[in-house]
Coordinates of C-alpha atoms in Angstrom, one line a residue:
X17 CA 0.0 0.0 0.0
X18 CA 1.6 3.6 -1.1
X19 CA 1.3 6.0 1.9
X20 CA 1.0 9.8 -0.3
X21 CA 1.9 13.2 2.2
X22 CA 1.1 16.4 0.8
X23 CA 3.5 19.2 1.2
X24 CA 0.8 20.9 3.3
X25 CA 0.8 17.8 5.7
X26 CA 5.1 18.4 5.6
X27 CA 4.7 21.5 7.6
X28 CA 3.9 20.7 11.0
X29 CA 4.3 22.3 14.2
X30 CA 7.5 21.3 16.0
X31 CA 6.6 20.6 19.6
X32 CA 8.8 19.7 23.1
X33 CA 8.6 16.1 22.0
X34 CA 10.3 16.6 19.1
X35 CA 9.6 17.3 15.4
X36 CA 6.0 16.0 15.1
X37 CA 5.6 14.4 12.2
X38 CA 9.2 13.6 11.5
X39 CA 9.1 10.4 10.5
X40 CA 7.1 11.1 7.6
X41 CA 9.2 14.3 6.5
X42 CA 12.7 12.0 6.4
X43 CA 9.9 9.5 4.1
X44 CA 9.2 12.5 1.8
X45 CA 13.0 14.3 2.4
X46 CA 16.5 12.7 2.1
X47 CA 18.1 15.8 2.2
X48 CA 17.9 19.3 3.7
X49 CA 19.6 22.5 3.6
X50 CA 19.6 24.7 6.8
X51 CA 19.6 28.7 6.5
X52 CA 20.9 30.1 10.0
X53 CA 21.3 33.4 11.1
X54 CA 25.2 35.1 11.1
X55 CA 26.2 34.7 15.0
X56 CA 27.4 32.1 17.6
X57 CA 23.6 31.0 18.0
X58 CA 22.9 30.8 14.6
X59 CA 26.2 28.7 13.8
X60 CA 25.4 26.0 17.4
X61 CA 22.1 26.0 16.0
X62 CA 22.5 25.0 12.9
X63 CA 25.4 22.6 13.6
X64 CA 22.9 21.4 16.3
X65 CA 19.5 21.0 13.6
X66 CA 22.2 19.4 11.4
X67 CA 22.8 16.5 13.6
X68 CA 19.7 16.2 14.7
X69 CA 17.9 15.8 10.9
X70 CA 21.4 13.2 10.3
X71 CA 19.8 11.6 13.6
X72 CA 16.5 10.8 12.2
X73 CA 18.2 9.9 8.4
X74 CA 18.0 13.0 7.0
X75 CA 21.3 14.0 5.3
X76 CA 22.4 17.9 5.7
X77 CA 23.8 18.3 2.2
X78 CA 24.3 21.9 2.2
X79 CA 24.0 25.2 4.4
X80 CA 23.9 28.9 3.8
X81 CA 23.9 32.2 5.8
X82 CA 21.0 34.2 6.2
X83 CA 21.0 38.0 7.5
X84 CA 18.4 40.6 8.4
X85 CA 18.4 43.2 5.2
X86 CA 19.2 42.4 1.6
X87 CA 20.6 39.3 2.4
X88 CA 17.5 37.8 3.3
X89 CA 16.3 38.1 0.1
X90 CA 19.7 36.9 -1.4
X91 CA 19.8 33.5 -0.4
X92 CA 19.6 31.0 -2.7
X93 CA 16.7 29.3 -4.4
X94 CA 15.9 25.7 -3.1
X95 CA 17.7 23.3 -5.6
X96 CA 17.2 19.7 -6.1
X97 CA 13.8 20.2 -7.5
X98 CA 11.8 19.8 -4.1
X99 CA 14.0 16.9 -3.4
X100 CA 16.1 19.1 -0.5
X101 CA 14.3 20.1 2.2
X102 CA 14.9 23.9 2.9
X103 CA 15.2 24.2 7.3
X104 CA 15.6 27.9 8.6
X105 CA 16.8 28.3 12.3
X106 CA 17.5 31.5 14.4
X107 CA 15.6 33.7 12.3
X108 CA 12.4 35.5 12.9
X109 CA 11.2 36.2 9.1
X110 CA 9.5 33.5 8.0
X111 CA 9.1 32.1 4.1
X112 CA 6.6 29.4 2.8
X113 CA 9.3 27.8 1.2
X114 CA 10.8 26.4 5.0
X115 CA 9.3 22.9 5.9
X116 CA 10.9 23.6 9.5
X117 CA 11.2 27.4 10.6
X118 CA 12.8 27.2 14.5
X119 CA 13.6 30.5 16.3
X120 CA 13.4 31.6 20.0
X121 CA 12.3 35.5 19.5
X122 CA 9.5 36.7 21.0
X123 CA 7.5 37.7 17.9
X124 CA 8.4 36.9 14.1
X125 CA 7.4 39.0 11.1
X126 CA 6.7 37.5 7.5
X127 CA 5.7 34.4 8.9
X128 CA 2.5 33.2 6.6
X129 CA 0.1 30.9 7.7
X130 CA 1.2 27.8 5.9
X131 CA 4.9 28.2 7.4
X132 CA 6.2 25.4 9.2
X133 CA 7.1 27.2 12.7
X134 CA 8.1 26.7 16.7
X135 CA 8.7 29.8 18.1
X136 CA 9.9 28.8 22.0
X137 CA 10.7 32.2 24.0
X138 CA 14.2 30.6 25.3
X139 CA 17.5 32.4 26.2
X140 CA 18.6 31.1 22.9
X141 CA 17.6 28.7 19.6
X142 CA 20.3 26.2 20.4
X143 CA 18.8 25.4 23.8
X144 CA 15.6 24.8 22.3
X145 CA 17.0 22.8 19.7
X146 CA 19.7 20.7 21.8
X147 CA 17.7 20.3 25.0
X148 CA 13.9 20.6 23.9
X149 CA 13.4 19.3 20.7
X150 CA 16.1 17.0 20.6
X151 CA 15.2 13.6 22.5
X152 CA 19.2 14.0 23.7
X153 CA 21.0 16.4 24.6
X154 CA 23.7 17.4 21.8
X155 CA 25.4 20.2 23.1
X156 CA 26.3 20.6 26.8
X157 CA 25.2 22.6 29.7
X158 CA 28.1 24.9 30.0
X159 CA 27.9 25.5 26.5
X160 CA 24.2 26.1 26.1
X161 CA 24.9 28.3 29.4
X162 CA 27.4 30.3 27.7
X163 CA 25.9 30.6 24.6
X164 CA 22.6 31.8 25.8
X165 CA 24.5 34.1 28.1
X166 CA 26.2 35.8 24.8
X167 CA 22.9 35.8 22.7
X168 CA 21.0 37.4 26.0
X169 CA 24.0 39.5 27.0
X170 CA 23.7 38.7 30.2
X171 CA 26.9 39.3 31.4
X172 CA 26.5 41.3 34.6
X173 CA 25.0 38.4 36.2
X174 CA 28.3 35.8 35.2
X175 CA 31.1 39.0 36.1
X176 CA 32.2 39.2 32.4
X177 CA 33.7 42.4 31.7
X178 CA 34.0 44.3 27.8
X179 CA 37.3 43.3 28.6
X180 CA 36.2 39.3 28.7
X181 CA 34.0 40.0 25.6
X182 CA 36.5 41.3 23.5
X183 CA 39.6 38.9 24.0
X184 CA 40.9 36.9 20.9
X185 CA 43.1 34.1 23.2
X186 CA 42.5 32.2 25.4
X187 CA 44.7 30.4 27.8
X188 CA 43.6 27.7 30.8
X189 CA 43.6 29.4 34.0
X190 CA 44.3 26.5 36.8
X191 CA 43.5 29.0 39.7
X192 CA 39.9 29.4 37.7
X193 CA 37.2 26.3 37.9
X194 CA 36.2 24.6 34.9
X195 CA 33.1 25.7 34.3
X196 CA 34.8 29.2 34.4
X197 CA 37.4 28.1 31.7
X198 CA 34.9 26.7 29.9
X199 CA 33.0 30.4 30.0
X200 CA 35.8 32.0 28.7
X201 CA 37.0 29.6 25.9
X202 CA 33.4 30.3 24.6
X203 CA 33.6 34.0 25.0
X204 CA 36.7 33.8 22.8
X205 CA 35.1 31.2 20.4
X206 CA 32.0 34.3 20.0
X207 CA 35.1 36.6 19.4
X208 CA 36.8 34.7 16.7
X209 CA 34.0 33.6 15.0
X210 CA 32.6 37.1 14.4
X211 CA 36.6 38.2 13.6
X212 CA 36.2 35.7 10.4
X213 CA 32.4 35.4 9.5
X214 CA 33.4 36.9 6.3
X215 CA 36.4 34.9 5.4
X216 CA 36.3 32.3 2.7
X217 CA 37.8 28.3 3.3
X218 CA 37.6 26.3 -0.2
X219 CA 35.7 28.4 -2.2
X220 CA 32.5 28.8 0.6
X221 CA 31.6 31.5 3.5
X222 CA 33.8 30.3 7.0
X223 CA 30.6 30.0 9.2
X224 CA 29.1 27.6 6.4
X225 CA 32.5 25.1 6.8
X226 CA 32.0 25.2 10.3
X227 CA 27.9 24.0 10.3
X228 CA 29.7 21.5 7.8
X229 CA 31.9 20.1 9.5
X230 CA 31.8 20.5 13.3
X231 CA 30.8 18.3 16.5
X232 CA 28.1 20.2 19.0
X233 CA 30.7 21.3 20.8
X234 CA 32.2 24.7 21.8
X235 CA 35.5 23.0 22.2
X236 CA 35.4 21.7 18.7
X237 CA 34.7 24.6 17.7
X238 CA 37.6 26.7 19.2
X239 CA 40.0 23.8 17.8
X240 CA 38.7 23.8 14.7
X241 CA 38.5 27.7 13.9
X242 CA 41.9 28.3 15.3
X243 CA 43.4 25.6 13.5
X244 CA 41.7 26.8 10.1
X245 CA 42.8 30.4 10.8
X246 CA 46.1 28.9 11.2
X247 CA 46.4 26.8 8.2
X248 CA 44.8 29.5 5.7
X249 CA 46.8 32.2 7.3
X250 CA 43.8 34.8 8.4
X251 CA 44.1 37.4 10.3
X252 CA 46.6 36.4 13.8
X253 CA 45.0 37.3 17.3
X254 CA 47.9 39.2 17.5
X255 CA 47.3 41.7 14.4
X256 CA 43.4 41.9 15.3
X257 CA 43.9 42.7 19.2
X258 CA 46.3 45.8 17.8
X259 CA 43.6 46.6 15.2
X260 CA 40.9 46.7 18.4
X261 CA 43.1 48.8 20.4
X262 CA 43.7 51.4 17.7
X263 CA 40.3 51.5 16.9
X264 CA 39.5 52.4 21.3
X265 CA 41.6 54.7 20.8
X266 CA 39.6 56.5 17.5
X267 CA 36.7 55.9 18.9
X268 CA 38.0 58.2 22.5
X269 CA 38.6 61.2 20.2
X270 CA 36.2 64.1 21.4
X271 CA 32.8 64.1 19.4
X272 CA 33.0 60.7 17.8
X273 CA 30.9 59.3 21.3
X274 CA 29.0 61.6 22.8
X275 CA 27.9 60.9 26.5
X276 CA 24.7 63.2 27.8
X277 CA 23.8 62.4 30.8
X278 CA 23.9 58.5 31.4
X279 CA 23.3 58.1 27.7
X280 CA 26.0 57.7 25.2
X281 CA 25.8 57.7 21.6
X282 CA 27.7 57.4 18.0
X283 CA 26.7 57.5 14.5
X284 CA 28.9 55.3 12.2
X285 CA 30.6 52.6 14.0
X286 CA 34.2 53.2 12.8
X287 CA 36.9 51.4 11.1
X288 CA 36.0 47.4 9.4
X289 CA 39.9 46.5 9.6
X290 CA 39.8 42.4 10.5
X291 CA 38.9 42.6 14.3
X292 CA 39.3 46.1 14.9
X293 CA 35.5 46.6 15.4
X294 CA 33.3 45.5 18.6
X295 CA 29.8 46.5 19.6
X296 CA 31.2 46.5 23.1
X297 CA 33.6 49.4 22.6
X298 CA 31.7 52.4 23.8
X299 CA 30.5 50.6 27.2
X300 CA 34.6 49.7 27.8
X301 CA 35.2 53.6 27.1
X302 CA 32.5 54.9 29.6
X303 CA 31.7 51.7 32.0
X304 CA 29.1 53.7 33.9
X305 CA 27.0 54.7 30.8
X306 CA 23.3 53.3 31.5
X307 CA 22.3 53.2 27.6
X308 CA 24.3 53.3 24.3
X309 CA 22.0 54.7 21.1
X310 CA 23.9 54.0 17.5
X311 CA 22.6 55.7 13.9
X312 CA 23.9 53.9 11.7
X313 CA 23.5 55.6 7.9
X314 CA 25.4 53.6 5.2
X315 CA 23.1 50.9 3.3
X316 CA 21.8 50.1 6.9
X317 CA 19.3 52.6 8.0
X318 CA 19.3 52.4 11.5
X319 CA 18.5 53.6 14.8
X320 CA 19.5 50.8 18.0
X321 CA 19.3 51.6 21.3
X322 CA 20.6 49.2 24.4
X323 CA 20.8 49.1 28.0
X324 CA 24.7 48.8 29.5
X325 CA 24.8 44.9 29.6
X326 CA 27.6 45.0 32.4
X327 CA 26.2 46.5 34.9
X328 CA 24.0 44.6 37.5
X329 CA 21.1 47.2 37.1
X330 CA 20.5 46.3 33.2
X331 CA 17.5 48.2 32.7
X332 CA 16.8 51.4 34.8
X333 CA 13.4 51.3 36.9
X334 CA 10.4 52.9 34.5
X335 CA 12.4 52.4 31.1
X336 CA 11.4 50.6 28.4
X337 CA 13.5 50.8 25.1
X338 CA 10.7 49.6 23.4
X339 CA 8.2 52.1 24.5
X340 CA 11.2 55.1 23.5
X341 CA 11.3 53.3 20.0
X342 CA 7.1 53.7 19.9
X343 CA 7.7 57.1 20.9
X344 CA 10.0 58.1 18.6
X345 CA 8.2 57.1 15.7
X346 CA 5.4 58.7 16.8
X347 CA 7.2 62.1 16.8
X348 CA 8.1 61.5 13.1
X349 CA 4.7 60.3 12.3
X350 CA 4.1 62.9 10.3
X351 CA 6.7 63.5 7.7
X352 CA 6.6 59.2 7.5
X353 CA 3.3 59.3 6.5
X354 CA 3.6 60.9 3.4
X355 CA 6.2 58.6 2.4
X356 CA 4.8 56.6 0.5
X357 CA 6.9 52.9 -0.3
X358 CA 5.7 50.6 -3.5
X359 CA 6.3 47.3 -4.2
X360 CA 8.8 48.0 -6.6
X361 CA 11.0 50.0 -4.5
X362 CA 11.0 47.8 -1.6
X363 CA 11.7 45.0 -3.8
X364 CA 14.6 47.1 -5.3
X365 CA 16.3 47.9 -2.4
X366 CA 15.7 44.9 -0.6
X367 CA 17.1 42.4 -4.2
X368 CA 20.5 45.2 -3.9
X369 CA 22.9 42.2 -3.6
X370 CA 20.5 39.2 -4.8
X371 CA 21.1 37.2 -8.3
X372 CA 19.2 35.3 -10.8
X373 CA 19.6 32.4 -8.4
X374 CA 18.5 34.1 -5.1
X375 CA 14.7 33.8 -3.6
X376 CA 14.1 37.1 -4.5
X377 CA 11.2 40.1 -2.8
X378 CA 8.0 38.5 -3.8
X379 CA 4.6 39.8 -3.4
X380 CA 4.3 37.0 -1.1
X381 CA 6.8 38.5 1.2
X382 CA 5.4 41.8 0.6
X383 CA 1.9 40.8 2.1
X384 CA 3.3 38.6 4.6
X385 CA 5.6 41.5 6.2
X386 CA 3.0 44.9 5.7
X387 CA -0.4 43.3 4.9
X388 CA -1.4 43.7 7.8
X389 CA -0.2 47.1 8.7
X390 CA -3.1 50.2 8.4
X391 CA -2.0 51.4 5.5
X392 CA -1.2 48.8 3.6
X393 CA -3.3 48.8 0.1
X394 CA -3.4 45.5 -1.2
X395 CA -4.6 46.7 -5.3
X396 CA -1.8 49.3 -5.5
X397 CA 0.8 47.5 -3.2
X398 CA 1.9 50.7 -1.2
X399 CA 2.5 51.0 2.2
X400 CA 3.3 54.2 4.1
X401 CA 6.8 54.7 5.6
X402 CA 5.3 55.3 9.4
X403 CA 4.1 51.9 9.2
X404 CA 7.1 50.2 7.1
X405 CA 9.1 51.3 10.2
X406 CA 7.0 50.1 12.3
X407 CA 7.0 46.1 11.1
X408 CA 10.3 46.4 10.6
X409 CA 11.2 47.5 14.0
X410 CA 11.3 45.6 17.4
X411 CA 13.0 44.9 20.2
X412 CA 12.0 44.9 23.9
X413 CA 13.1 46.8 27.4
X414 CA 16.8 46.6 26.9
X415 CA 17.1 46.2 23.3
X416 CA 15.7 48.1 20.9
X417 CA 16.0 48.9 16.8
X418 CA 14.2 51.0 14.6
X419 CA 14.9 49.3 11.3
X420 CA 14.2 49.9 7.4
X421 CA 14.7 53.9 7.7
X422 CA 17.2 53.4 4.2
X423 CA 14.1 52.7 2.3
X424 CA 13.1 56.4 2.7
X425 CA 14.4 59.1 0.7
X426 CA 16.4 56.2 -1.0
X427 CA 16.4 57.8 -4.6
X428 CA 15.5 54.4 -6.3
X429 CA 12.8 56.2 -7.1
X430 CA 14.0 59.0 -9.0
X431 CA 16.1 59.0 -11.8
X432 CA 19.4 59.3 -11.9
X433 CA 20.2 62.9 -12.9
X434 CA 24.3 63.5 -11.4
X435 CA 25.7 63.3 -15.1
X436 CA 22.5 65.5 -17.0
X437 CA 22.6 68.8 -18.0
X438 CA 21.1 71.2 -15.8
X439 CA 18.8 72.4 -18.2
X440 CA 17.4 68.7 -18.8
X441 CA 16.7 68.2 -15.0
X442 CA 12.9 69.1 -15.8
X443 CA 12.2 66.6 -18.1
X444 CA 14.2 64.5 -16.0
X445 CA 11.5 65.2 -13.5
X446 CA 8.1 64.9 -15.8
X447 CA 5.8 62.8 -14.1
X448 CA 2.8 64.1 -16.5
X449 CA 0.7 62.3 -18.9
X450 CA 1.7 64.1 -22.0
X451 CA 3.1 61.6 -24.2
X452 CA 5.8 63.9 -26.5
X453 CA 7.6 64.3 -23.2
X454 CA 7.4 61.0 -21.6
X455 CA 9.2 59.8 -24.8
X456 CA 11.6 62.8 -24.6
X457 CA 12.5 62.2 -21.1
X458 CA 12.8 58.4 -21.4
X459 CA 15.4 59.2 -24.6
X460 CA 16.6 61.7 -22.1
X461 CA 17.3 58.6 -19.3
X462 CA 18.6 56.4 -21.9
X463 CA 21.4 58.3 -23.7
X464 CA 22.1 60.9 -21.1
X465 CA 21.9 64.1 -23.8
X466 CA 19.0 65.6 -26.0
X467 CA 19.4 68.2 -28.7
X468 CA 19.0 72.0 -28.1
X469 CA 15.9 71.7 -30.1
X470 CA 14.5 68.5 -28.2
X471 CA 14.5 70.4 -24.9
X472 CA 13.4 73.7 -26.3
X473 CA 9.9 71.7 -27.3
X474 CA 9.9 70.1 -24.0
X475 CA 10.3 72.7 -21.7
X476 CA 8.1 74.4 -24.0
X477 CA 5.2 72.2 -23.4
X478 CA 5.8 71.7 -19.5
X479 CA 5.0 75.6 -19.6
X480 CA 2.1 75.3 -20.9
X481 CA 1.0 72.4 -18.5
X482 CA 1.2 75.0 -16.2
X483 CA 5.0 73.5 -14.5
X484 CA 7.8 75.9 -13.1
X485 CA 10.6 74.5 -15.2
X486 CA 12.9 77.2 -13.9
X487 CA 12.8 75.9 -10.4
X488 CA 13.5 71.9 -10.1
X489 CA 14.3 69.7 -7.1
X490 CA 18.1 70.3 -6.2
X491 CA 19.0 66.8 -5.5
X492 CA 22.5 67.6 -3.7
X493 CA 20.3 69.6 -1.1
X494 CA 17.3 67.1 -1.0
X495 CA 17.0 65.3 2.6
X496 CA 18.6 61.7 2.6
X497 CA 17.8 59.1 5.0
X498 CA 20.9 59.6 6.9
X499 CA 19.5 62.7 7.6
X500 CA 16.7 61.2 9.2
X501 CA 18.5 58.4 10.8
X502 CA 20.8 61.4 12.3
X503 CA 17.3 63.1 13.7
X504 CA 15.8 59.9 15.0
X505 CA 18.7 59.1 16.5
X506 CA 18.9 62.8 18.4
X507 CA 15.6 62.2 19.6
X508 CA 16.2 58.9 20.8
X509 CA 19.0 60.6 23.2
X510 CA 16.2 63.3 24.2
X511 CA 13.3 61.3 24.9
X512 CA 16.1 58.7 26.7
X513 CA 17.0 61.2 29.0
X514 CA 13.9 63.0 30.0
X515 CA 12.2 59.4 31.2
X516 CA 15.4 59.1 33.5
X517 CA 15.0 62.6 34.6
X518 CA 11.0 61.6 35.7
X519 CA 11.4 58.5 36.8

């Protein structure tokens, strides 16, 4: 008798038993491929759902990175036809395409209804992987403890200093108890691992080799990344830990971290020399800081706001992040509302580093992200920026980000007018219906020149439509979304420091 599962009956919830429903996925899957997220989580995770799929005869042939921003949408499509099941862990956007979709956030966003999901609020994905899904443990306390403790940033609570966080070597301390060793092996495992997420080893990303080919275990790990880094020649602990301490010293210089109040702040984060760069940096430069706010322009689009991780009071009495981040967004309500984001833009900027063979922005994504946000307008696919900021932003009372502001005042859509000739820059412009000028302008975009005759008829008829052709939009002076990451992240400070004031 031929038993026949539907894909629909595939994606099943995974409960603290297990996988339900496991059995019949390894019938209908041989193989998988596991997306994870770009961090030590992400990479125990993975190496964790890898040998827990080989457990149950599933065979991991292949793994890939997956970030928050463009390179979500840059991942590769599925390959193998259907035949390779496609597992996504320590991520909170969601995609039909998953047949398992694990994460530990409190919420997820893009999540449709036919996505396979378990979303368990734990201290990290790993636990919930190793010790709850799992029907034996793979990796081991102290490194689920440590783990957790990095993801959560709970170091206040375990003594860990920036100082701890920020080491590239470790070395056994005898007059220090295992479990303490074991901490701090870990804490330099988080350290290296970030140093070369971005380094390549036979032709594939570094993180990727490691879900490949490493044991759930954070010793294994240290051996096997410090060997590699040895063997390849990357970057030496020794150059990287004189890269970090010249970039302290940058960051020191007056105006590059401001500090009002308890409340410190940056926009930019500084040099990207191998290792120089830690998120830790401004709490080591001014230990008694309560908050740290970052802007971060660039192709990121930014705002993130934290509490001080190493101090024992992690979150002042009466202040939520997340309540600032509502406010804030409020105050710029506004100005955001009459941005207004189409499909095509947002698929634009979100496909900047995809390829023919990634997954792509689909409309799918597009409802599964806004459609459910006020403004959302399903026929002309449009969304208002107030609202794209707000289901793209998160975060809770110690962490916070507002997220997606580089889709405003992007550009992308306006044309591109740096190398035109000033006089062309109102047909550049024309967004009417007359036809003569729609073709002039779109021979205008295309060859970058017109005849003197060409734009006398133009400019011509734009008069008599009634349009100011002598004043245009000055692009050079038109506000950029740095500009607004910049103000957002001004008010942050402001708003910051009057609720410690009150309460």
């Amino acid at each position: 008798m031929k038993i026949i599962i539907t894909e629909s009956q595939l994606k099943m919830l995974i409960k603290e038993s297990g996988i339900r429903g496991i059995n019949d996925i390894a019938k209908r899957y041989k193989e998988a491929k596991i997306y994870f997220h770009q961090d030590l989580d992400g990479v125990t995770t993975a190496i964790a759902m890898k040998n827990y799929l080989e457990q149950n005869g599933i065979d991991v042939v292949d793994c890939e990175v997956i970030q928050y921003g463009s390179k979500e949408f840059a991942i590769k499509k599925p390959e193998g036809e259907g035949n390779i099941m496609p597992v996504l862990v320590d991520f909170a956007h969601g995609k039909p395409m998953f047949v398992i979709h694990t994460d530990h956030h409190d919420s997820q966003a893009g999540v449709e209804d036919d996505t396979a999901t378990s979303f368990k609020h734990a201290r990290s994905n790993v636990e919930t992987i190793s010790q709850t899904i799992s029907p034996k443990d793979l990796f081991k306390d102290e490194d689920l403890y440590l783990i957790s403790t990095v993801d959560s940033a709970n170091f206040a609570v375990n003594q860990i200093t920036p100082e701890m966080v920020m080491n590239f070597v470790f070395k056994y301390d005898k007059d220090k108890s295992v479990r303490r060793n074991k901490m701090m092996m870990g804490l330099v495992v988080n350290k290296l691992l970030l140093a070369y997420k971005n380094n390549k080893l036979n032709g594939r990303n570094f993180l990727e080799y490691l879900v490949m080919n490493c044991e759930p275990s954070l010793e294994n790990l240290y051996n096997t990344i410090t060997k590699i880094a040895k063997e390849q020649g990357y970057a030496t602990v020794e150059t990287m830990t004189q890269n970090q301490e010249k970039f302290i010293e940058s960051r020191k210089k007056e105006g590059v971290i401001e500090k009002t109040g308890n409340v410190i702040s940056q926009f930019g984060l500084g040099s990207m020399r191998k290792g120089s760069y830690d998120r830790y940096v401004p709490f080591s430069i001014y230990p008694d800081a309560d908050f740290l706010v970052t802007g971060l322009g660039g192709q990121v689009g930014m705002v993130q706001a934290s509490c001080n991780p190493f101090k024992e009071e992690r979150a002042l009495k009466g202040i939520n992040l997340g309540e600032i981040k509502d406010e804030v967004l409020e105050m710029f309500k506004p100005e955001l509302e009459k941005e207004i984001l189409s499909f095509r833009i947002i698929k634009r900027i979100s496909e900047r580093e995809a390829t023919p063979e990634s997954v792509g922005f689909t409309s799918k994504d597009m409802m599964a992200l806004y459609g459910k946000m006020p403004s959302f307008d399903p026929e002309k696919q449009t969304i208002n920026g107030y609202d794209f900021l707000m289901a793209n932003s998160g975060g809770h009372k110690c962490i916070t980000n507002i997220s997606g502001i580089n889709f405003l005042y992007s550009g992308y859509d306006k044309p591109y007018t740096k190398d035109l000739p000033a006089e062309t820059l109102p047909i550049a412009f024309y967004e009417g219906g007359n036809n003569f000028i729609k073709d002039i302008r779109q021979k205008l975009l295309r060859f970058r020149k017109l005849s003197e005759k060409q734009i006398e008829v133009a400019l011509n008829q734009m008069r008599r439509e009634g349009i100011d052709v002598e004043n245009v939009p000055n692009q050079k002076e038109a506000r950029t979304y740095s500009d607004l990451v910049r103000e957002m992240k001004d008010a942050f400070v402001d708003v910051l420091n009057k609720k410690i004031k009150n309460s």
